Short mmCIF file of C-alpha atoms in Angstrom, two decimals:
data_model
loop_
_atom_site.label_atom_id
_atom_site.label_comp_id
_atom_site.label_asym_id
_atom_site.label_seq_id
_atom_site.Cartn_x
_atom_site.Cartn_y
_atom_site.Cartn_z
CA UNK X 248 -1.14 -10.53 9.15
CA UNK X 249 1.24 -10.21 12.08
CA UNK X 250 4.21 -8.00 11.41
CA UNK X 251 7.26 -10.01 10.31
CA UNK X 252 10.57 -9.65 12.11
CA UNK X 253 13.60 -8.46 10.18
CA UNK X 254 17.05 -9.02 11.67
CA UNK X 255 20.03 -6.99 10.47
CA UNK X 256 23.00 -9.27 9.79
CA UNK X 257 25.57 -6.76 8.58
CA UNK X 258 26.01 -3.05 8.02
CA UNK X 259 28.84 -1.92 5.73
CA UNK X 260 29.78 0.74 3.17
CA UNK X 261 30.28 -0.37 -0.41
CA UNK X 262 32.82 1.39 -2.66
CA UNK X 263 33.58 1.06 -6.38
CA UNK X 264 35.76 -1.92 -7.13
CA UNK X 265 38.02 0.51 -9.02
CA UNK X 266 38.06 4.14 -7.90
CA UNK X 267 38.67 7.00 -10.35
CA UNK X 268 42.40 7.64 -10.82
CA UNK X 269 42.01 11.25 -9.66
CA UNK X 270 39.78 13.00 -7.15
CA UNK X 271 36.75 14.81 -8.53
CA UNK X 272 34.68 17.69 -7.19
CA UNK X 273 31.62 18.38 -9.34
CA UNK X 274 29.16 21.24 -8.86
CA UNK X 275 25.65 19.90 -9.22
CA UNK X 276 23.40 21.25 -11.94
CA UNK X 277 20.94 24.14 -11.79
CA UNK X 278 17.79 22.03 -11.30
CA UNK X 279 19.64 19.40 -9.22
CA UNK X 280 20.17 21.84 -6.35
CA UNK X 281 16.48 22.72 -6.15
CA UNK X 282 15.59 19.10 -5.26
CA UNK X 283 17.64 18.92 -2.04
CA UNK X 284 14.45 19.02 0.02
CA UNK X 285 12.55 16.52 -2.12
CA UNK X 286 11.97 12.88 -1.24
CA UNK X 287 14.72 10.66 -2.69
CA UNK X 288 13.85 8.25 -5.51
CA UNK X 289 13.63 4.85 -3.85
CA UNK X 290 12.04 1.47 -4.44
CA UNK X 291 11.97 -2.14 -3.24
CA UNK X 292 12.03 -5.07 -5.66
CA UNK X 293 10.54 -8.28 -4.21
CA UNK X 294 11.55 -11.56 -5.93
CA UNK X 295 10.36 -15.10 -5.38
CA UNK X 296 12.93 -17.87 -4.80
CA UNK X 297 15.05 -18.59 -7.88
CA UNK X 298 15.84 -22.07 -9.20
CA UNK X 299 19.47 -21.57 -8.24
CA UNK X 300 19.95 -19.98 -4.82
CA UNK X 301 23.42 -18.65 -5.71
CA UNK X 302 21.74 -16.00 -7.91
CA UNK X 303 20.57 -14.14 -4.80
CA UNK X 304 23.71 -14.65 -2.75
CA UNK X 305 24.16 -11.48 -0.70
CA UNK X 306 27.92 -11.79 -1.18
CA UNK X 307 27.48 -11.90 -4.97
CA UNK X 308 25.04 -8.96 -4.89
CA UNK X 309 27.49 -6.87 -2.88
CA UNK X 310 30.29 -7.75 -5.28
CA UNK X 311 28.20 -6.76 -8.32
CA UNK X 312 27.25 -3.52 -6.52
CA UNK X 313 30.96 -2.75 -6.15
CA UNK X 314 31.40 -3.40 -9.86
CA UNK X 315 28.53 -1.18 -11.03
CA UNK X 316 29.66 1.65 -8.76
CA UNK X 317 32.83 1.85 -10.85
CA UNK X 318 30.57 3.36 -13.54
CA UNK X 319 28.68 5.47 -10.96
CA UNK X 320 31.43 6.67 -8.59
CA UNK X 321 29.57 9.89 -7.71
CA UNK X 322 26.82 7.79 -6.08
CA UNK X 323 29.41 6.63 -3.55
CA UNK X 324 30.73 10.16 -3.07
CA UNK X 325 30.32 12.88 -0.47
CA UNK X 326 27.84 15.73 -0.89
CA UNK X 327 28.68 19.12 0.58
CA UNK X 328 27.47 22.70 0.45
CA UNK X 329 29.46 25.17 -1.62
CA UNK X 330 30.48 28.18 0.53
CA UNK X 331 28.15 31.12 -0.07
CA UNK X 332 29.47 34.29 -1.72
CA UNK X 333 27.11 37.20 -2.35
CA UNK X 334 29.22 38.34 -5.31
CA UNK X 335 30.08 34.89 -6.64
CA UNK X 336 28.91 33.09 -9.75
CA UNK X 337 25.64 31.14 -9.88
CA UNK X 338 27.17 28.09 -8.18
CA UNK X 339 28.17 30.20 -5.13
CA UNK X 340 24.66 31.38 -4.38
CA UNK X 341 23.16 29.89 -1.24
CA UNK X 342 22.15 26.24 -1.15
CA UNK X 343 24.30 25.08 -4.06
CA UNK X 344 25.97 21.70 -3.73
CA UNK X 345 28.85 19.69 -5.05
CA UNK X 346 29.76 16.04 -4.86
CA UNK X 347 33.32 14.93 -4.13
CA UNK X 348 34.40 11.43 -5.09
CA UNK X 349 37.44 9.36 -5.91
CA UNK X 350 39.17 9.62 -2.52
CA UNK X 351 39.49 7.58 0.67
CA UNK X 352 37.04 10.03 2.27
CA UNK X 353 34.13 8.85 0.11
CA UNK X 354 31.37 7.50 2.39
CA UNK X 355 30.40 4.82 -0.11
CA UNK X 356 26.94 3.31 -0.45
CA UNK X 357 25.57 2.27 2.93
CA UNK X 358 24.72 -1.42 2.54
CA UNK X 359 22.54 -3.40 4.94
CA UNK X 360 22.08 -7.18 4.78
CA UNK X 361 19.05 -8.49 6.68
CA UNK X 362 17.04 -11.67 7.19
CA UNK X 363 13.30 -12.30 7.49
CA UNK X 364 12.02 -15.72 8.55
CA UNK X 365 8.51 -15.06 7.21
CA UNK X 366 7.91 -16.45 3.69
CA UNK X 367 7.57 -13.69 1.10
CA UNK X 368 4.16 -14.97 -0.06
CA UNK X 369 2.74 -14.26 3.40
CA UNK X 370 3.78 -10.61 3.08
CA UNK X 371 3.22 -9.76 -0.59
CA UNK X 372 0.31 -11.39 -2.47
CA UNK X 373 0.87 -12.22 -6.12
CA UNK X 374 -0.63 -10.16 -8.96
CA UNK X 375 -3.75 -12.34 -9.23
CA UNK X 376 -4.40 -12.08 -5.50
CA UNK X 377 -3.86 -8.30 -5.55
CA UNK X 378 -6.45 -7.94 -8.30
CA UNK X 379 -7.88 -4.63 -9.45
CA UNK X 380 -7.78 -2.94 -6.02
CA UNK X 381 -5.22 -3.86 -3.36
CA UNK X 382 -5.08 -2.36 0.11
CA UNK X 383 -1.36 -2.33 0.91
CA UNK X 384 -1.55 -0.39 4.19
CA UNK X 385 -0.77 -3.48 6.28
CA UNK X 386 2.41 -4.35 4.40
CA UNK X 387 5.41 -3.19 6.49
CA UNK X 388 7.44 -1.86 3.55
CA UNK X 389 9.61 0.21 5.90
CA UNK X 390 11.10 -2.99 7.36
CA UNK X 391 12.68 -3.74 4.00
CA UNK X 392 13.43 -0.19 2.80
CA UNK X 393 16.34 1.10 4.86
CA UNK X 394 14.37 4.30 5.45
CA UNK X 395 15.54 4.30 9.07
CA UNK X 396 19.06 5.13 7.84
CA UNK X 397 19.93 8.80 7.39
CA UNK X 398 20.83 9.77 3.86
CA UNK X 399 22.69 12.97 3.01
CA UNK X 400 20.32 15.98 2.94
CA UNK X 401 17.61 13.91 4.65
CA UNK X 402 16.24 17.18 6.03
CA UNK X 403 17.31 19.28 3.05
CA UNK X 404 20.27 20.59 5.06
CA UNK X 405 22.59 18.02 6.64
CA UNK X 406 25.39 16.45 4.63
CA UNK X 407 27.99 15.65 7.33
CA UNK X 408 29.65 12.83 5.42
CA UNK X 409 26.37 10.90 5.20
CA UNK X 410 25.96 8.51 2.26
CA UNK X 411 24.23 9.67 -0.92
CA UNK X 412 22.85 6.20 -1.62
CA UNK X 413 21.58 3.32 0.52
CA UNK X 414 20.97 -0.35 -0.35
CA UNK X 415 19.17 -2.88 1.84
CA UNK X 416 19.05 -6.56 0.88
CA UNK X 417 16.66 -8.80 2.83
CA UNK X 418 16.56 -12.56 2.31
CA UNK X 419 13.43 -14.56 3.21
CA UNK X 420 13.02 -18.03 4.65
CA UNK X 421 11.43 -19.19 1.39
CA UNK X 422 14.50 -18.22 -0.66
CA UNK X 423 12.97 -14.99 -1.93
CA UNK X 424 14.64 -11.62 -1.60
CA UNK X 425 13.90 -7.89 -1.32
CA UNK X 426 16.35 -5.42 -2.85
CA UNK X 427 15.81 -1.81 -1.79
CA UNK X 428 17.68 1.14 -3.27
CA UNK X 429 17.52 4.81 -2.25
CA UNK X 430 19.39 7.68 -3.95
CA UNK X 431 19.64 11.29 -2.84
CA UNK X 432 17.46 13.22 -5.30
CA UNK X 433 20.10 15.82 -6.22
CA UNK X 434 22.11 13.04 -7.94
CA UNK X 435 19.32 11.56 -9.99
CA UNK X 436 15.67 11.65 -10.98
CA UNK X 437 13.60 8.52 -11.60
CA UNK X 438 15.22 7.90 -14.98
CA UNK X 439 18.77 8.16 -13.60
CA UNK X 440 17.84 6.09 -10.53
CA UNK X 441 16.34 3.28 -12.58
CA UNK X 442 19.22 3.31 -15.06
CA UNK X 443 21.54 2.64 -12.11
CA UNK X 444 19.37 -0.23 -10.85
CA UNK X 445 19.10 -1.75 -14.34
CA UNK X 446 22.87 -1.50 -14.77
CA UNK X 447 23.42 -3.18 -11.40
CA UNK X 448 21.04 -5.99 -12.40
CA UNK X 449 22.74 -6.42 -15.81
CA UNK X 450 26.17 -6.49 -14.15
CA UNK X 451 24.98 -9.05 -11.60
CA UNK X 452 23.46 -11.28 -14.30
CA UNK X 453 26.74 -11.30 -16.16
CA UNK X 454 28.80 -12.07 -13.07
CA UNK X 455 26.64 -14.97 -11.81
CA UNK X 456 26.52 -16.47 -15.31
CA UNK X 457 30.25 -15.93 -15.90
CA UNK X 458 29.56 -13.77 -18.97
CA UNK X 459 31.38 -10.63 -20.17
CA UNK X 460 30.44 -7.57 -18.15
CA UNK X 461 28.06 -5.16 -19.89
CA UNK X 462 29.41 -1.86 -21.16
CA UNK X 463 27.91 0.83 -18.93
CA UNK X 464 27.83 4.40 -20.18
CA UNK X 465 26.03 6.69 -17.74
CA UNK X 466 26.92 10.37 -18.16
CA UNK X 467 27.53 12.41 -15.03
CA UNK X 468 28.13 15.92 -16.33
CA UNK X 469 25.70 18.57 -15.02
CA UNK X 470 27.24 21.20 -17.31
CA UNK X 471 25.57 19.57 -20.32
CA UNK X 472 22.24 21.00 -19.16
CA UNK X 473 23.53 24.16 -17.44
CA UNK X 474 25.02 25.32 -20.74
CA UNK X 475 21.51 25.41 -22.24
CA UNK X 476 20.38 28.16 -19.82
CA UNK X 477 19.29 31.44 -21.37
CA UNK X 478 21.16 34.69 -20.71
CA UNK X 479 23.98 35.15 -18.24
CA UNK X 480 23.47 32.94 -15.18
CA UNK X 481 26.54 34.43 -13.48
CA UNK X 482 25.40 38.05 -13.58
CA UNK X 483 24.56 39.60 -10.22
CA UNK X 484 20.94 40.17 -11.27
CA UNK X 485 18.65 38.10 -13.49
CA UNK X 486 17.65 39.43 -16.90
CA UNK X 487 14.24 41.16 -16.34
CA UNK X 488 12.81 39.99 -19.66
CA UNK X 489 13.81 36.38 -19.00
CA UNK X 490 12.42 36.53 -15.46
CA UNK X 491 9.12 37.87 -16.79
CA UNK X 492 8.94 34.99 -19.29
CA UNK X 493 9.76 32.48 -16.54
CA UNK X 494 6.83 33.66 -14.42
CA UNK X 495 4.45 32.66 -17.24
CA UNK X 496 5.61 29.02 -17.27
CA UNK X 497 3.36 26.33 -15.71
CA UNK X 498 5.69 25.97 -12.73
CA UNK X 499 4.50 26.74 -9.20
CA UNK X 500 6.64 29.26 -7.33
CA UNK X 501 5.54 28.71 -3.74
CA UNK X 502 7.76 30.73 -1.43
CA UNK X 503 8.87 28.97 1.76
CA UNK X 504 9.90 32.29 3.30
CA UNK X 505 6.33 33.55 2.98
CA UNK X 506 4.81 30.35 4.40
CA UNK X 507 5.49 30.39 8.15
CA UNK X 508 1.83 30.97 9.13
CA UNK X 509 0.23 27.63 10.10
CA UNK X 510 3.23 25.75 8.76
CA UNK X 511 3.48 22.20 10.22
CA UNK X 512 6.41 21.74 12.60
CA UNK X 513 8.42 19.35 10.32
CA UNK X 514 8.64 22.12 7.70
CA UNK X 515 9.16 25.13 9.97
CA UNK X 516 12.93 25.26 9.46
CA UNK X 517 12.37 25.87 5.74
CA UNK X 518 10.37 29.06 6.30
CA UNK X 519 13.32 31.04 7.70
CA UNK X 520 16.11 32.44 5.52
CA UNK X 521 19.59 31.31 6.49
CA UNK X 522 21.57 33.84 8.60
CA UNK X 523 24.09 34.10 5.76
CA UNK X 524 21.41 35.81 3.68
CA UNK X 525 20.66 38.63 6.13
CA UNK X 526 22.47 41.11 3.89
CA UNK X 527 21.56 39.51 0.58
CA UNK X 528 18.63 41.84 -0.25
CA UNK X 529 16.52 39.02 -1.77
CA UNK X 530 13.45 39.67 -3.93
CA UNK X 531 10.12 40.35 -2.18
CA UNK X 532 8.17 37.48 -0.68
CA UNK X 533 6.18 35.42 -3.14
CA UNK X 534 3.14 33.13 -3.05
CA UNK X 535 2.70 31.40 0.34
CA UNK X 536 1.82 27.75 0.76
CA UNK X 537 -1.82 27.45 1.87
CA UNK X 538 -1.44 25.13 4.84
CA UNK X 539 -5.17 25.26 5.57
CA UNK X 540 -5.60 23.23 2.39
CA UNK X 541 -3.25 20.43 3.52
CA UNK X 542 -3.57 18.47 6.75
CA UNK X 543 -0.25 16.61 6.90
CA UNK X 544 -1.37 14.72 10.04
CA UNK X 545 -4.38 13.09 8.38
CA UNK X 546 -4.13 9.28 7.92
CA UNK X 547 -3.67 8.27 4.31
CA UNK X 548 -4.21 4.55 3.56
CA UNK X 549 -1.98 2.99 0.91
CA UNK X 550 -3.66 1.43 -2.12
CA UNK X 551 -2.57 0.04 -5.47
CA UNK X 552 -5.11 0.25 -8.32
CA UNK X 553 -4.64 -1.67 -11.54
CA UNK X 554 -5.85 -0.31 -14.87
CA UNK X 555 -5.92 -2.82 -17.73
CA UNK X 556 -4.85 -2.06 -21.30
CA UNK X 557 -8.56 -2.02 -22.20
CA UNK X 558 -9.29 0.51 -19.43
CA UNK X 559 -6.61 2.84 -20.76
CA UNK X 560 -7.73 2.40 -24.36
CA UNK X 561 -11.29 3.37 -23.39
CA UNK X 562 -10.02 6.49 -21.61
CA UNK X 563 -7.98 7.41 -24.68
CA UNK X 564 -10.76 6.92 -27.22
CA UNK X 565 -13.16 8.94 -25.06
CA UNK X 566 -11.02 12.01 -25.84
CA UNK X 567 -11.34 11.68 -29.61
CA UNK X 568 -11.81 13.41 -31.90
CA UNK X 569 -9.43 16.09 -30.73
CA UNK X 570 -8.79 19.54 -32.21
CA UNK X 571 -5.86 19.59 -34.61
CA UNK X 572 -3.52 21.43 -32.22
CA UNK X 573 -3.90 18.77 -29.51
CA UNK X 574 -2.73 15.23 -30.22
CA UNK X 575 -3.53 13.38 -27.04
CA UNK X 576 -1.55 10.41 -25.78
CA UNK X 577 -2.80 7.57 -23.64
CA UNK X 578 -0.93 9.08 -20.72
CA UNK X 579 -2.85 12.35 -21.20
CA UNK X 580 -6.06 10.33 -21.03
CA UNK X 581 -5.00 8.40 -17.91
CA UNK X 582 -3.89 11.56 -16.10
CA UNK X 583 -7.09 13.43 -17.00
CA UNK X 584 -9.22 10.52 -15.78
CA UNK X 585 -7.24 10.31 -12.54
CA UNK X 586 -7.42 14.08 -11.96
CA UNK X 587 -11.18 14.14 -12.52
CA UNK X 588 -11.77 11.14 -10.24
CA UNK X 589 -9.89 12.69 -7.32
CA UNK X 590 -11.61 16.07 -7.74
CA UNK X 591 -14.98 14.32 -7.48
CA UNK X 592 -13.86 12.16 -4.55
CA UNK X 593 -12.63 15.21 -2.66
CA UNK X 594 -15.90 17.03 -3.38
CA UNK X 595 -14.12 20.23 -4.35
CA UNK X 596 -16.42 23.21 -4.90
CA UNK X 597 -17.09 23.46 -8.67
CA UNK X 598 -15.84 27.07 -8.89
CA UNK X 599 -12.52 26.34 -7.16
CA UNK X 600 -9.23 26.24 -9.06
CA UNK X 601 -7.58 22.82 -9.20
CA UNK X 602 -4.09 21.71 -10.23
CA UNK X 603 -2.48 18.55 -11.55
CA UNK X 604 1.24 18.63 -10.73
CA UNK X 605 3.55 16.20 -12.50
CA UNK X 606 7.24 15.55 -13.08
CA UNK X 607 8.49 16.72 -16.48
CA UNK X 608 11.62 15.31 -18.14
CA UNK X 609 13.77 17.80 -20.09
CA UNK X 610 15.94 15.20 -21.87
CA UNK X 611 13.80 14.62 -24.99
CA UNK X 612 12.34 18.13 -25.00
CA UNK X 613 15.44 20.16 -25.78
CA UNK X 614 16.91 20.53 -29.25
CA UNK X 615 19.20 18.75 -29.68
CA UNK X 616 17.89 16.32 -27.03
CA UNK X 617 19.95 15.59 -23.95
CA UNK X 618 21.45 12.09 -23.76
CA UNK X 619 19.01 9.60 -22.24
CA UNK X 620 21.91 8.33 -20.11
CA UNK X 621 22.43 11.74 -18.46
CA UNK X 622 22.34 11.49 -14.68
CA UNK X 623 21.21 14.20 -12.30
CA UNK X 624 17.82 15.90 -12.42
CA UNK X 625 17.19 17.42 -15.87
CA UNK X 626 13.56 17.90 -14.90
CA UNK X 627 11.10 19.97 -12.92
CA UNK X 628 7.53 19.81 -11.65
CA UNK X 629 4.97 21.50 -13.91
CA UNK X 630 1.22 21.82 -13.51
CA UNK X 631 -2.00 21.87 -15.45
CA UNK X 632 -4.72 24.11 -14.07
CA UNK X 633 -8.49 24.18 -14.43
CA UNK X 634 -11.62 24.53 -12.31
CA UNK X 635 -13.32 21.67 -10.48
CA UNK X 636 -16.45 22.20 -12.58
CA UNK X 637 -14.77 20.34 -15.46
CA UNK X 638 -14.90 17.14 -13.40
CA UNK X 639 -18.54 17.64 -12.37
CA UNK X 640 -19.51 18.22 -15.99
CA UNK X 641 -17.52 15.11 -17.02
CA UNK X 642 -15.38 17.27 -19.29
CA UNK X 643 -12.35 14.99 -19.14
CA UNK X 644 -11.34 16.13 -22.62
CA UNK X 645 -10.94 19.70 -21.38
CA UNK X 646 -8.76 18.46 -18.50
CA UNK X 647 -6.64 16.56 -21.04
CA UNK X 648 -6.29 19.77 -23.08
CA UNK X 649 -5.00 21.56 -19.95
CA UNK X 650 -2.46 18.76 -19.44
CA UNK X 651 -1.30 18.73 -23.05
CA UNK X 652 -1.10 22.55 -23.09
CA UNK X 653 1.18 22.53 -20.03
CA UNK X 654 3.42 19.87 -21.59
CA UNK X 655 3.65 21.69 -24.93
CA UNK X 656 4.58 24.95 -23.20
CA UNK X 657 7.86 23.43 -21.97
CA UNK X 658 10.17 23.23 -24.95
CA UNK X 659 13.58 24.24 -26.33
CA UNK X 660 12.69 27.93 -26.01
CA UNK X 661 11.17 27.91 -22.53
CA UNK X 662 13.32 25.37 -20.66
CA UNK X 663 16.41 27.65 -21.00
CA UNK X 664 14.27 30.46 -19.55
CA UNK X 665 13.39 28.23 -16.58
CA UNK X 666 17.08 27.40 -16.05
CA UNK X 667 18.08 31.09 -16.03
CA UNK X 668 15.40 31.87 -13.46
CA UNK X 669 16.33 29.01 -11.12
CA UNK X 670 20.05 29.75 -11.40
CA UNK X 671 19.37 33.26 -10.07
CA UNK X 672 17.38 32.16 -7.02
CA UNK X 673 19.12 33.58 -3.95
CA UNK X 674 18.50 30.27 -2.14
CA UNK X 675 18.28 27.12 -4.27
CA UNK X 676 15.56 25.65 -2.05
CA UNK X 677 13.51 28.82 -1.42
CA UNK X 678 10.79 28.02 -3.94
CA UNK X 679 8.72 24.83 -4.10
CA UNK X 680 7.31 23.64 -7.41
CA UNK X 681 4.63 21.45 -5.85
CA UNK X 682 2.08 21.25 -3.04
CA UNK X 683 0.05 18.45 -1.43
CA UNK X 684 -3.19 20.28 -0.63
CA UNK X 685 -6.73 19.13 -1.44
CA UNK X 686 -6.87 21.27 -4.57
CA UNK X 687 -3.70 19.67 -5.89
CA UNK X 688 -3.05 16.21 -7.31
CA UNK X 689 0.60 15.24 -7.67
CA UNK X 690 1.73 12.48 -10.01
CA UNK X 691 5.07 11.03 -10.99
CA UNK X 692 5.12 8.72 -14.00
CA UNK X 693 7.75 5.98 -13.93
CA UNK X 694 6.31 4.46 -17.08
CA UNK X 695 8.70 3.07 -19.70
CA UNK X 696 11.59 2.95 -17.27
CA UNK X 697 11.22 -0.81 -16.89
CA UNK X 698 10.62 -1.00 -13.14
CA UNK X 699 9.23 -4.51 -13.51
CA UNK X 700 11.99 -5.53 -15.92
CA UNK X 701 14.81 -5.32 -13.38
CA UNK X 702 16.15 -8.88 -13.54
CA UNK X 703 19.10 -10.01 -11.41
CA UNK X 704 19.58 -13.37 -13.11
CA UNK X 705 16.83 -15.50 -11.57
CA UNK X 706 15.00 -15.73 -14.89
CA UNK X 707 11.86 -13.98 -13.69
CA UNK X 708 10.50 -10.54 -13.11
CA UNK X 709 9.73 -9.36 -9.59
CA UNK X 710 6.71 -10.44 -7.61
CA UNK X 711 6.08 -6.79 -6.80
CA UNK X 712 7.82 -3.41 -6.85
CA UNK X 713 7.06 -0.72 -4.25
CA UNK X 714 8.23 2.80 -5.11
CA UNK X 715 8.04 4.22 -1.55
CA UNK X 716 6.48 7.55 -2.44
CA UNK X 717 5.57 10.27 0.08
CA UNK X 718 1.90 10.14 1.01
CA UNK X 719 0.86 12.99 -1.26
CA UNK X 720 2.44 11.73 -4.51
CA UNK X 721 0.73 9.25 -6.84
CA UNK X 722 3.04 6.97 -8.79
CA UNK X 723 2.40 5.23 -12.12
CA UNK X 724 4.29 2.25 -13.51
CA UNK X 725 3.74 -0.68 -15.86
CA UNK X 726 2.30 -3.80 -14.22
CA UNK X 727 4.52 -6.44 -15.82
CA UNK X 728 4.90 -9.11 -13.18
CA UNK X 729 5.78 -12.77 -13.36
CA UNK X 730 7.03 -13.10 -16.96
CA UNK X 731 9.73 -15.72 -17.46
CA UNK X 732 12.93 -14.42 -19.06
CA UNK X 733 15.58 -16.45 -20.85
CA UNK X 734 19.34 -15.96 -20.57
CA UNK X 735 19.35 -13.41 -23.42
CA UNK X 736 16.70 -11.34 -21.62
CA UNK X 737 13.80 -12.32 -23.90
CA UNK X 738 10.30 -12.75 -22.48
CA UNK X 739 9.44 -16.39 -23.17
CA UNK X 740 6.02 -16.91 -21.62
CA UNK X 741 4.66 -13.51 -20.70
CA UNK X 742 1.19 -13.39 -19.25
CA UNK X 743 0.57 -9.69 -19.85
CA UNK X 744 -2.63 -8.36 -21.33
CA UNK X 745 -2.92 -8.10 -25.08
CA UNK X 746 -1.88 -4.68 -26.32
CA UNK X 747 -4.69 -2.59 -27.73
CA UNK X 748 -4.11 -0.48 -30.86
CA UNK X 749 -1.15 1.87 -30.50
CA UNK X 750 -0.89 5.52 -31.39
CA UNK X 751 2.90 5.76 -31.59
CA UNK X 752 3.14 8.65 -29.15
CA UNK X 753 4.51 8.77 -25.63
CA UNK X 754 2.99 10.96 -22.97
CA UNK X 755 5.86 13.41 -22.61
CA UNK X 756 5.76 13.26 -18.81
CA UNK X 757 8.87 11.74 -17.25
CA UNK X 758 8.87 8.92 -19.79
CA UNK X 759 11.33 7.72 -22.38
CA UNK X 760 10.94 5.37 -25.33
CA UNK X 761 10.92 1.84 -23.91
CA UNK X 762 12.06 -1.36 -25.58
CA UNK X 763 11.52 -4.84 -24.20
CA UNK X 764 14.53 -6.84 -23.06
CA UNK X 765 14.24 -8.89 -26.23
CA UNK X 766 14.27 -5.78 -28.43
CA UNK X 767 10.57 -5.89 -29.31
CA UNK X 768 8.62 -2.65 -29.09
CA UNK X 769 6.02 -2.97 -26.36
CA UNK X 770 3.64 -0.11 -25.52
CA UNK X 771 3.71 0.87 -21.87
CA UNK X 772 -0.01 0.17 -21.48
CA UNK X 773 0.13 -3.36 -22.97
CA UNK X 774 0.25 -5.09 -19.57
CA UNK X 775 -1.81 -2.47 -17.80
CA UNK X 776 -0.67 0.12 -15.29
CA UNK X 777 -0.44 0.10 -11.50
CA UNK X 778 -1.30 3.31 -9.70
CA UNK X 779 0.14 3.51 -6.17
CA UNK X 780 -1.23 6.19 -3.86
CA UNK X 781 -1.91 7.36 -0.32
CA UNK X 782 -4.98 9.60 -0.15
CA UNK X 783 -7.26 10.79 2.65
CA UNK X 784 -9.52 8.09 4.18
CA UNK X 785 -12.81 9.59 3.08
CA UNK X 786 -11.46 10.28 -0.41
CA UNK X 787 -10.41 6.65 -0.85
CA UNK X 788 -13.82 5.48 0.40
CA UNK X 789 -15.67 7.61 -2.16
CA UNK X 790 -13.22 6.65 -4.89
CA UNK X 791 -13.84 2.95 -4.30
CA UNK X 792 -17.49 2.91 -3.21
CA UNK X 793 -18.66 5.05 -6.11
CA UNK X 794 -16.31 3.35 -8.58
CA UNK X 795 -14.91 6.75 -9.54
CA UNK X 796 -11.55 5.21 -10.36
#
């Protein structure tokens, strides 16, 4: 396929249709600040031509974006660093951020309207054509993503009045459309990001159908989580007992300041403490990143694998019976299978330690739970650890136990400990909770966030959704494509796979309880799952040739 041409038609900044009555300046939350150097949550939704072309009018989409931003004014705001004070409270330690919004100085959401004369079907095959294994390396997703536009903190450092969110809308000659959204990570994790996109879609549906606007109730209040931290987060020194407990949690504490040796050039700036910290007397250097284990220059082809509901059910039942203290979920089974497959494909020495790193959502894990509508990043990366021998011995159940053990260790008693520890970091971005080396597998689960249920009023789900992950992160989402949806949001002729027996449990990893648009409970595995990844060439070859997936 020859690369399509995309022409930019307009480049503007979108603001809420009604700004807050007063200016706001909000200090971001304890875990929010730590994600400044992480890749922003971003995705592209590709839709076929609707029956009524007015549904995808770029003017109407921009207008509905203005409307939804009235409920999300911080997303149109301006991020800035809080001045450092060595004797200040936790929010005045280095690398802490705030967002200012509700003034004429707000940058707004950078909005790009573009045109592509190539029909969408020539770029993105449908679900049947993609099949079980789809090589997506030749699809020029970057043309439709807006990734060429600088977002605030794009390098973990620069704010400079740059936008905190970017939208790119590309119309196709066939009448189809691509809607790309990118949000700076410090303002929202996957759940917050997808809530915003769903709310935009619901608002747009109402406006194009001349219906009452939906009531949107996102909560932007980082203090809700900060107040759950253990001990005194404003004291000059952390509580030694709490710090000791934090070190036992399944959270990597890779120290950028100890990682200059062999560090790739794009990351070098992160290995040097800021000049402001010369007199800060920070704690001793910690665990360095092992750059010999990660070749960031190695080509990594992009693939999408599809697991059916039956595949996932077989993985799940292979773990049973389980010991009483471990109640596995289907997500545990899928993650264990994936972890084992990649260990074997990478041919890791059996005695070597291996890690599965995955995003962990605090919202349902605290007592009382945090509101599901809470924005920001009430989450962290945690890891399960084992040895590669488990994969060679086909001990997937033991890998699942390691996963479930890591999940169970993060709870209402330990999450406050984590928050205390992170609040006392001298530099919010000094420690990294993840790594992309050969001995690590990194997964983010966007299951039960309805990525394929984002419906802008055309009466159909997207042709495809691309989550635009960095090359070293594997992304999971439901594969619910092509269902027809009526005006009330009910699926009327879904073609998804038949759901296999349910166990009533979610996986506890960046998921929330999901309900279909029509209100009917639908297990996340019922239509199968798409796994999107970029792995090393030889690893992908072994994975596919030996059917290890």
